[in-house]
Coordinates of C-alpha atoms and ligand atoms in Angstrom, one line a residue:
X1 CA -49.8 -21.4 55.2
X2 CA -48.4 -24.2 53.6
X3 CA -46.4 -27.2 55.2
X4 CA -45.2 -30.7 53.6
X5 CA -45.3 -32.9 56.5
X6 CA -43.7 -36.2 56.5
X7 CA -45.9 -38.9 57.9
X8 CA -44.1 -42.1 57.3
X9 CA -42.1 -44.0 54.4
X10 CA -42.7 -42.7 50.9
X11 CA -45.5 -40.2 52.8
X12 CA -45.8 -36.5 52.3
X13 CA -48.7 -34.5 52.6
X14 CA -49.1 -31.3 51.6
X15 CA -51.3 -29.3 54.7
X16 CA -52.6 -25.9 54.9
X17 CA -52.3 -25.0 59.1
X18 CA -51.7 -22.1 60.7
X19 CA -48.4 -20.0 60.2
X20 CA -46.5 -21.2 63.8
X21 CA -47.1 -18.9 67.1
X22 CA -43.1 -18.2 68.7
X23 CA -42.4 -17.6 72.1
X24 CA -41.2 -14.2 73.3
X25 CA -38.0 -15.7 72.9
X26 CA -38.0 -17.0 69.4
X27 CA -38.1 -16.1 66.1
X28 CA -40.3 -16.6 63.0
X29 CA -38.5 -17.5 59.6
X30 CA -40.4 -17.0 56.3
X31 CA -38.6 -19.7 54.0
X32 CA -37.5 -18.2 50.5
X33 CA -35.8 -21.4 49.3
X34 CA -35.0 -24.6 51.2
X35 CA -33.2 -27.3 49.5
X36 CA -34.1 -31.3 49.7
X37 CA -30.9 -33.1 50.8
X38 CA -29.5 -36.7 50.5
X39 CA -30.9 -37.0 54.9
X40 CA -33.7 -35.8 53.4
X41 CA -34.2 -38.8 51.0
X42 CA -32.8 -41.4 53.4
X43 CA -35.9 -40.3 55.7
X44 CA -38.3 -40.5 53.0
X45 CA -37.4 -44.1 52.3
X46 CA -36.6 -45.3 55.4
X47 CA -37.6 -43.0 58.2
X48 CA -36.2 -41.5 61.0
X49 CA -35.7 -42.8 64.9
X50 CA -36.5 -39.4 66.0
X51 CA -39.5 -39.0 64.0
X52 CA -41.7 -41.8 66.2
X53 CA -44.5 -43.5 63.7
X54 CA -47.9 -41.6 64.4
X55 CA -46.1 -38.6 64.7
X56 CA -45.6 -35.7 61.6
X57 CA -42.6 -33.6 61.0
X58 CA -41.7 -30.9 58.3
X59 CA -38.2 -32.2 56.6
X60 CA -35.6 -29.7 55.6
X61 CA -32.6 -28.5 56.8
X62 CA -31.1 -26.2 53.8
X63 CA -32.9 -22.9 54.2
X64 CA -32.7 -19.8 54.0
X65 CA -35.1 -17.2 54.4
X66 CA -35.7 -13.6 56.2
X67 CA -36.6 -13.2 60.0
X68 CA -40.4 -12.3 60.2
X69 CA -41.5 -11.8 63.3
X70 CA -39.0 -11.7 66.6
X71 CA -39.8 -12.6 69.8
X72 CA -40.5 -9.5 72.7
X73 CA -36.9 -10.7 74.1
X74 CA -34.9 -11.5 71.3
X75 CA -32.9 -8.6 70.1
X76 CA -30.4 -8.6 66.9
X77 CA -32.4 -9.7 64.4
X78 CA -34.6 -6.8 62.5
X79 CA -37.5 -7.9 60.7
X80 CA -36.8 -8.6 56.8
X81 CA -33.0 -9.5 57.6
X82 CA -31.9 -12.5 55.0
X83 CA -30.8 -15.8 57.1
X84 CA -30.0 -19.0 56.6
X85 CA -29.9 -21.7 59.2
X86 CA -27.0 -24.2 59.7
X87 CA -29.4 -27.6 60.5
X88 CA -27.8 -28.9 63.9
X89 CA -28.2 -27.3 67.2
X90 CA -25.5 -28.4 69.9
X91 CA -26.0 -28.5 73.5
X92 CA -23.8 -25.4 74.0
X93 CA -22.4 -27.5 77.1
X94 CA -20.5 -30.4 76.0
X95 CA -17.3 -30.5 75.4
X96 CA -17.5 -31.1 72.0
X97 CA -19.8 -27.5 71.8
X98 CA -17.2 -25.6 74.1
X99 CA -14.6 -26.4 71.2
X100 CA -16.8 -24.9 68.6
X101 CA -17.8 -28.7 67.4
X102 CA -21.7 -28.4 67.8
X103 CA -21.6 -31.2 64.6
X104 CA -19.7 -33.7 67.2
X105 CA -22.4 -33.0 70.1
X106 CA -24.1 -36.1 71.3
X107 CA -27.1 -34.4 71.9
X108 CA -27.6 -32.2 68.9
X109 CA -31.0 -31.2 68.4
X110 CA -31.1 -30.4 64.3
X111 CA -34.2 -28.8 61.4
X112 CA -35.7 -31.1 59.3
X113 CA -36.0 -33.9 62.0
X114 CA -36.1 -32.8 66.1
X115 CA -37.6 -29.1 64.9
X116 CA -40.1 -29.0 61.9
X117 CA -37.7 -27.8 59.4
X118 CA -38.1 -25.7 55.7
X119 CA -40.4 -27.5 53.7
X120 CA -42.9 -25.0 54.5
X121 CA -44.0 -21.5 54.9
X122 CA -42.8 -20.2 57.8
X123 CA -40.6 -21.9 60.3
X124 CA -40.3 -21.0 64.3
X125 CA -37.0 -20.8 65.1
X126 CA -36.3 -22.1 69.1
X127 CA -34.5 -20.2 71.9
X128 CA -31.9 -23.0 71.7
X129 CA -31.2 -22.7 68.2
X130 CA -30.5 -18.8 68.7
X131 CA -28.7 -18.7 71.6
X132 CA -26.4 -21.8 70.1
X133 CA -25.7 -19.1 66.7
X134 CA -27.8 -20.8 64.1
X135 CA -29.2 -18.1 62.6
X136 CA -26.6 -16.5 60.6
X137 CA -26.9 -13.6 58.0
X138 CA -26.5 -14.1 54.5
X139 CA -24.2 -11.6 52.4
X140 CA -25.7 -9.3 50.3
X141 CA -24.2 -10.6 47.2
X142 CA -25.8 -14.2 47.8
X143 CA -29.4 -15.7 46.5
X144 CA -31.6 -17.3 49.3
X145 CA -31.4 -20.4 46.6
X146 CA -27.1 -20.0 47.1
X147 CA -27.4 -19.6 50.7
X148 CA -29.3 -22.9 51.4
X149 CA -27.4 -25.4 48.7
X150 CA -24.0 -23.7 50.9
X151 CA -24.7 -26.5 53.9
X152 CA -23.8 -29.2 51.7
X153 CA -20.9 -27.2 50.3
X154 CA -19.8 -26.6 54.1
X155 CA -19.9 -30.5 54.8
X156 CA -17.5 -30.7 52.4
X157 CA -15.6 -27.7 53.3
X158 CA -15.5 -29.4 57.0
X159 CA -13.4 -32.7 55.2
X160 CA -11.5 -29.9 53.1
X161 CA -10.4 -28.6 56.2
X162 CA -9.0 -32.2 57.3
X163 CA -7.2 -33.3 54.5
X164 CA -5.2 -29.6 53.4
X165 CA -5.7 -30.4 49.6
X166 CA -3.2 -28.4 48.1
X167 CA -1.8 -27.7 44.7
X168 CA -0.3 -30.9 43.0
X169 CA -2.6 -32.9 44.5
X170 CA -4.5 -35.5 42.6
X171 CA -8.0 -36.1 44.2
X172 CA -9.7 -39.0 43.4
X173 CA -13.5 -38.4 44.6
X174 CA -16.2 -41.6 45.0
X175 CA -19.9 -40.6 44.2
X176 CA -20.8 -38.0 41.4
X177 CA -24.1 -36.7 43.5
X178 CA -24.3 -33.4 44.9
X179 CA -22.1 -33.9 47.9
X180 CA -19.3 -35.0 45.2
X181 CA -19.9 -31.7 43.0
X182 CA -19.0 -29.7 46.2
X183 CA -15.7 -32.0 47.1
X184 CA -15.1 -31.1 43.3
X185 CA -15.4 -27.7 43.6
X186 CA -13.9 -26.7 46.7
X187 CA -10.8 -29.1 46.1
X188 CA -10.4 -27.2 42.9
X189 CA -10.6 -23.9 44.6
X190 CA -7.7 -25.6 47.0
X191 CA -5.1 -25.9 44.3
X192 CA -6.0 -29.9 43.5
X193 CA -3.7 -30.5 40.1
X194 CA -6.0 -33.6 38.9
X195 CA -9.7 -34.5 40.4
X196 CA -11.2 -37.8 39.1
X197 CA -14.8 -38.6 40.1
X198 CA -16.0 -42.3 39.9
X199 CA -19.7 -43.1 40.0
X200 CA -22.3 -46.0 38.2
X201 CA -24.1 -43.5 37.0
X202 CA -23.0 -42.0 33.4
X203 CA -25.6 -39.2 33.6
X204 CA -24.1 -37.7 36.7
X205 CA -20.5 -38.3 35.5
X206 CA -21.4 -36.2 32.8
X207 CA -22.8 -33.7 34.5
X208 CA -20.0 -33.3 37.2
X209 CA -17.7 -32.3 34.6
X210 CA -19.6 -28.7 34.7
X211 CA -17.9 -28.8 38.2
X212 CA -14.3 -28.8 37.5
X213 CA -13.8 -32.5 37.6
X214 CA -11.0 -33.2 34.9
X215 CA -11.5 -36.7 34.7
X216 CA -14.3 -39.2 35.2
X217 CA -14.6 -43.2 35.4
X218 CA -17.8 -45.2 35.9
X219 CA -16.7 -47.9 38.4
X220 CA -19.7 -49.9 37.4
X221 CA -18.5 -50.8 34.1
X222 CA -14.5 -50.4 34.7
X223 CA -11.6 -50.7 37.0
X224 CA -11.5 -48.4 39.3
X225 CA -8.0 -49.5 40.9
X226 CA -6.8 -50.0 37.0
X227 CA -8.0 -46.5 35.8
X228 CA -6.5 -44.3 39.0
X229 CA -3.1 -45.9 38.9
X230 CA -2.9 -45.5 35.5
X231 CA -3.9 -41.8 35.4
X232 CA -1.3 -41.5 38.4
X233 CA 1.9 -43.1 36.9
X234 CA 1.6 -46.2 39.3
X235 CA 1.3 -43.9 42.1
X236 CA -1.9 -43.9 43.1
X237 CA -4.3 -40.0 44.5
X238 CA -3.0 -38.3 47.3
X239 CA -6.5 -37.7 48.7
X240 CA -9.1 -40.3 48.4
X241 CA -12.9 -38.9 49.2
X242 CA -15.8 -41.8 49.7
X243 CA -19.1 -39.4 49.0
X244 CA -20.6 -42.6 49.3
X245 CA -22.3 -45.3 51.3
X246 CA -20.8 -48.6 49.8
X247 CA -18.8 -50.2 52.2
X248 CA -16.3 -52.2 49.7
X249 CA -15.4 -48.7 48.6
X250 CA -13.8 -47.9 51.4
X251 CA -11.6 -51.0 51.0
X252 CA -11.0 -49.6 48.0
X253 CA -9.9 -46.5 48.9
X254 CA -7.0 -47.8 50.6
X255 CA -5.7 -49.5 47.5
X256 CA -5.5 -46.6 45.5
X257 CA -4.3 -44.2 47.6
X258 CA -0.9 -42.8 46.9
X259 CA 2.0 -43.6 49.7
X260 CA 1.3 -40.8 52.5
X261 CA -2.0 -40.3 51.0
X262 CA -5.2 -38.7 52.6
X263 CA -7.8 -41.1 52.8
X264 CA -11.4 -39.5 54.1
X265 CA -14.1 -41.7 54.8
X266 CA -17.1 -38.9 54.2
X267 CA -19.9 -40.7 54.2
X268 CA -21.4 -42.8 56.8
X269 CA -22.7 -46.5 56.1
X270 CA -26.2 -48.1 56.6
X271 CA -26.9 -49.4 60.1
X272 CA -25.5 -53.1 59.5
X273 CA -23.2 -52.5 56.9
X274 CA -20.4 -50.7 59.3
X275 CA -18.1 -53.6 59.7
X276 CA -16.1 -53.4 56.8
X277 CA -12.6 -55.3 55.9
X278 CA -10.0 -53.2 55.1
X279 CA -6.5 -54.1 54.5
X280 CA -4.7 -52.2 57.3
X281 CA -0.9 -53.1 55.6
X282 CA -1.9 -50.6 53.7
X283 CA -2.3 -47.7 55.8
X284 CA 0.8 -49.0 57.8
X285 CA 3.5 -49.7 54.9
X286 CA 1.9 -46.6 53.1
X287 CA 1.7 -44.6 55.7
X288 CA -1.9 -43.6 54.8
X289 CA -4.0 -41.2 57.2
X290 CA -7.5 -42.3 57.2
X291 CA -9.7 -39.6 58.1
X292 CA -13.3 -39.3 59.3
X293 CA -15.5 -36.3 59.2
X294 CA -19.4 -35.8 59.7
X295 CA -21.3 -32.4 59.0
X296 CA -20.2 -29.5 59.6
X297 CA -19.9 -26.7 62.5
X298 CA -20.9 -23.3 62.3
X299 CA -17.4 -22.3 62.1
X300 CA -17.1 -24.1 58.2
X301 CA -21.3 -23.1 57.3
X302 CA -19.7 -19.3 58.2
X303 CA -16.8 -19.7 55.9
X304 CA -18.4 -21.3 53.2
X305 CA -21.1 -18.5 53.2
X306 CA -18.0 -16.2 52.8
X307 CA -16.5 -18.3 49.8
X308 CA -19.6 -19.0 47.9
X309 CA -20.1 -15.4 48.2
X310 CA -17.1 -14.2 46.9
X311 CA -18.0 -16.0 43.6
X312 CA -15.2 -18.4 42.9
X313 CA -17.1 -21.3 43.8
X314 CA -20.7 -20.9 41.8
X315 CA -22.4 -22.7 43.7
X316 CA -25.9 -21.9 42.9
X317 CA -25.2 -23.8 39.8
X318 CA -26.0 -26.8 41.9
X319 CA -29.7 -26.4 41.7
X320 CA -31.1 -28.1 38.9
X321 CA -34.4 -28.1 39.5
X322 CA -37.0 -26.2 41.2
X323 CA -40.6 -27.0 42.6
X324 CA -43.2 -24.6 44.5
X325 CA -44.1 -26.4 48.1
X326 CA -48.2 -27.7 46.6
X327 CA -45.6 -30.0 44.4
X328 CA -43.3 -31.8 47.3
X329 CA -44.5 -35.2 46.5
X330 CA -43.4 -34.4 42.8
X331 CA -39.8 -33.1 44.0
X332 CA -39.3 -35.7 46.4
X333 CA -39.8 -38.1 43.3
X334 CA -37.8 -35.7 40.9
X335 CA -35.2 -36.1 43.7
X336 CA -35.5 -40.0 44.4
X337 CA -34.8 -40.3 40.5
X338 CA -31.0 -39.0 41.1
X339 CA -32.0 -36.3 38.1
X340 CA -29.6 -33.3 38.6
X341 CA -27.7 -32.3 40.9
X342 CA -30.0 -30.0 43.9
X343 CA -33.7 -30.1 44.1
X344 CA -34.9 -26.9 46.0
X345 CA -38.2 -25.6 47.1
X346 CA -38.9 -21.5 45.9
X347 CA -41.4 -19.8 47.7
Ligands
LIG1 ZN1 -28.0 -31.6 54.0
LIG2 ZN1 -23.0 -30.4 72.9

């Protein structure tokens, strides 16, 4: 079979090996579409402290697929049945697991960069990974392609699920990439009134528009702060959403959130950049919350399988571009380029 192994920065390779031997108790995955994701990218170009140097891994963590060969002692899974894999394995143990939070375990074990992950043929599944509940079944209704762009979606579903967006709301959402298409769509699906996307890139600002967004700015060239208060009567957004790793965004956020606004600080910031100022009058004499939220647990990846399945969110119209896996040096590049929205991997 075929496998895209990541050997180092800016190094994929492309190897024909054997399709992997399983346990008695695991299972054997044959991947029908796996998706490359923003960790994806940030592993590419920078690597990964669980991927040593001199070691090879297979990235991916968006798949889905259908369960080819079981182990001896693993039952509930018939051969054929369509999957899809939620990427990080908790401990089961922990009391962040026993609440159901396997995406707040400290020891999470996750595809793409502790297991060898999608970007290939077939993918062994470990014990761990089934007896934690990561292989889930896909409804009928739903495309392998639909089923693996839904982690993303359930990411964002996971900050949805903090900040009860509700109807009247105006939701102002930083970063036009994928991860900001889903915040567009499932805020729209939550009743949001007004949703304004701000990137520096035009092209994606114009393309996020086929999302739902109703307005869009490019921060690069004008004022943020300027354009939200004035498409808010002064007021400033009731929900604030940084799909972005700029640190002096999130001091922005603060400014233009509305009085008991919803401020969540989705994504993370480069090692070195995490000290950021922020003004914290603001969240005092506006009473902000200022929320947090990271992945996703298999709780949100379930209920986002339901609501991408019941059709009103489309969310296969997030892949914009498909590659067979010979070409994964040309889709990582497609990817890197920040052309389209998802870049995913048919088989
Ligand atoms: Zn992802
Ligand atoms: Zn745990």
């Amino acid at each position: 079979m075929k496998a895209a192994y990541f050997y180092g920065i800016g190094d994929i390779r492309v190897e024909e090996v054997p399709v992997p031997d399983i346990a008695p108790d695991e299972l054997l995955i044959q991947i029908k579409a796996s998706a490359i994701c923003g960790t994806d990218l940030r592993i590419y170009k920078g690597g990964h402290f669980k991927i040593p140097e001199g070691s090879k891994r297979v990235l991916g963590h968006e798949v889905a697929g259908i369960v080819a060969k079981c182990g001896e002692a693993v039952s509930g899974y018939p051969l054929g049945m369509r999957v899809s894999l939620p990427p990080n394995v908790g401990c089961r143990t922990c009391p962040m697991c026993l609440k159901g939070l396997n995406n707040m375990c400290p020891d999470y074990e996750a595809f793409g960069i502790s297991y060898d992950g999608g970007f290939q043929e077939y993918m062994r599944v470990p014990a761990e990974a089934i007896r934690q509940g990561n292989v889930i079944p896909i409804p009928d209704s739903m495309s392998f392609e639909e089923a693996a762009v839904t982690e993303p979606l359930s990411c964002t579903y996971h900050s949805y699920r903090t900040l009860q967006t509700k109807p009247g709301d105006t939701v102002l959402i930083i970063g036009a990439g994928p991860i900001g298409a889903c915040h567009v769509m499932i805020n729209k699906l939550a009743g949001a009134t007004k949703i304004i996307v701000a990137d520096i890139s035009d092209e994606r600002l114009s393309e996020i528009k086929n999302y739902g967004a109703d307005l869009t700015i490019n921060s690069g060239k004008h004022d943020l702060k300027d354009f939200v208060l004035k498409q808010t009567s002064g007021i400033g957004a009731d929900i604030v959403i940084t799909a972005c790793s700029v640190p002096s965004l999130q001091t922005l956020a603060l400014e233009v959130a509305a009085p008991l606004g919803r401020v969540n600080f989705f994504g993370g910031m480069p090692s070195g950049k995490e000290m950021v100022t922020l003004n914290t009058n603001l969240i005092h004499y506006k009473e902000l919350t200022v929320l947090g939220t990271t992945g996703s647990s298999l709780d949100d990846f379930n209920e986002s399988l339901s609501i991408a399945a019941s059709g009103k969110i489309n969310i296969g119209d997030l892949v914009t571009a498909r590659f067979p896996i010979e070409s994964a040096n040309e889709a990582f590049a497609h990817a890197v380029s920040g052309k389209g929205m998802k870049t995913v991997f048919t088989f």
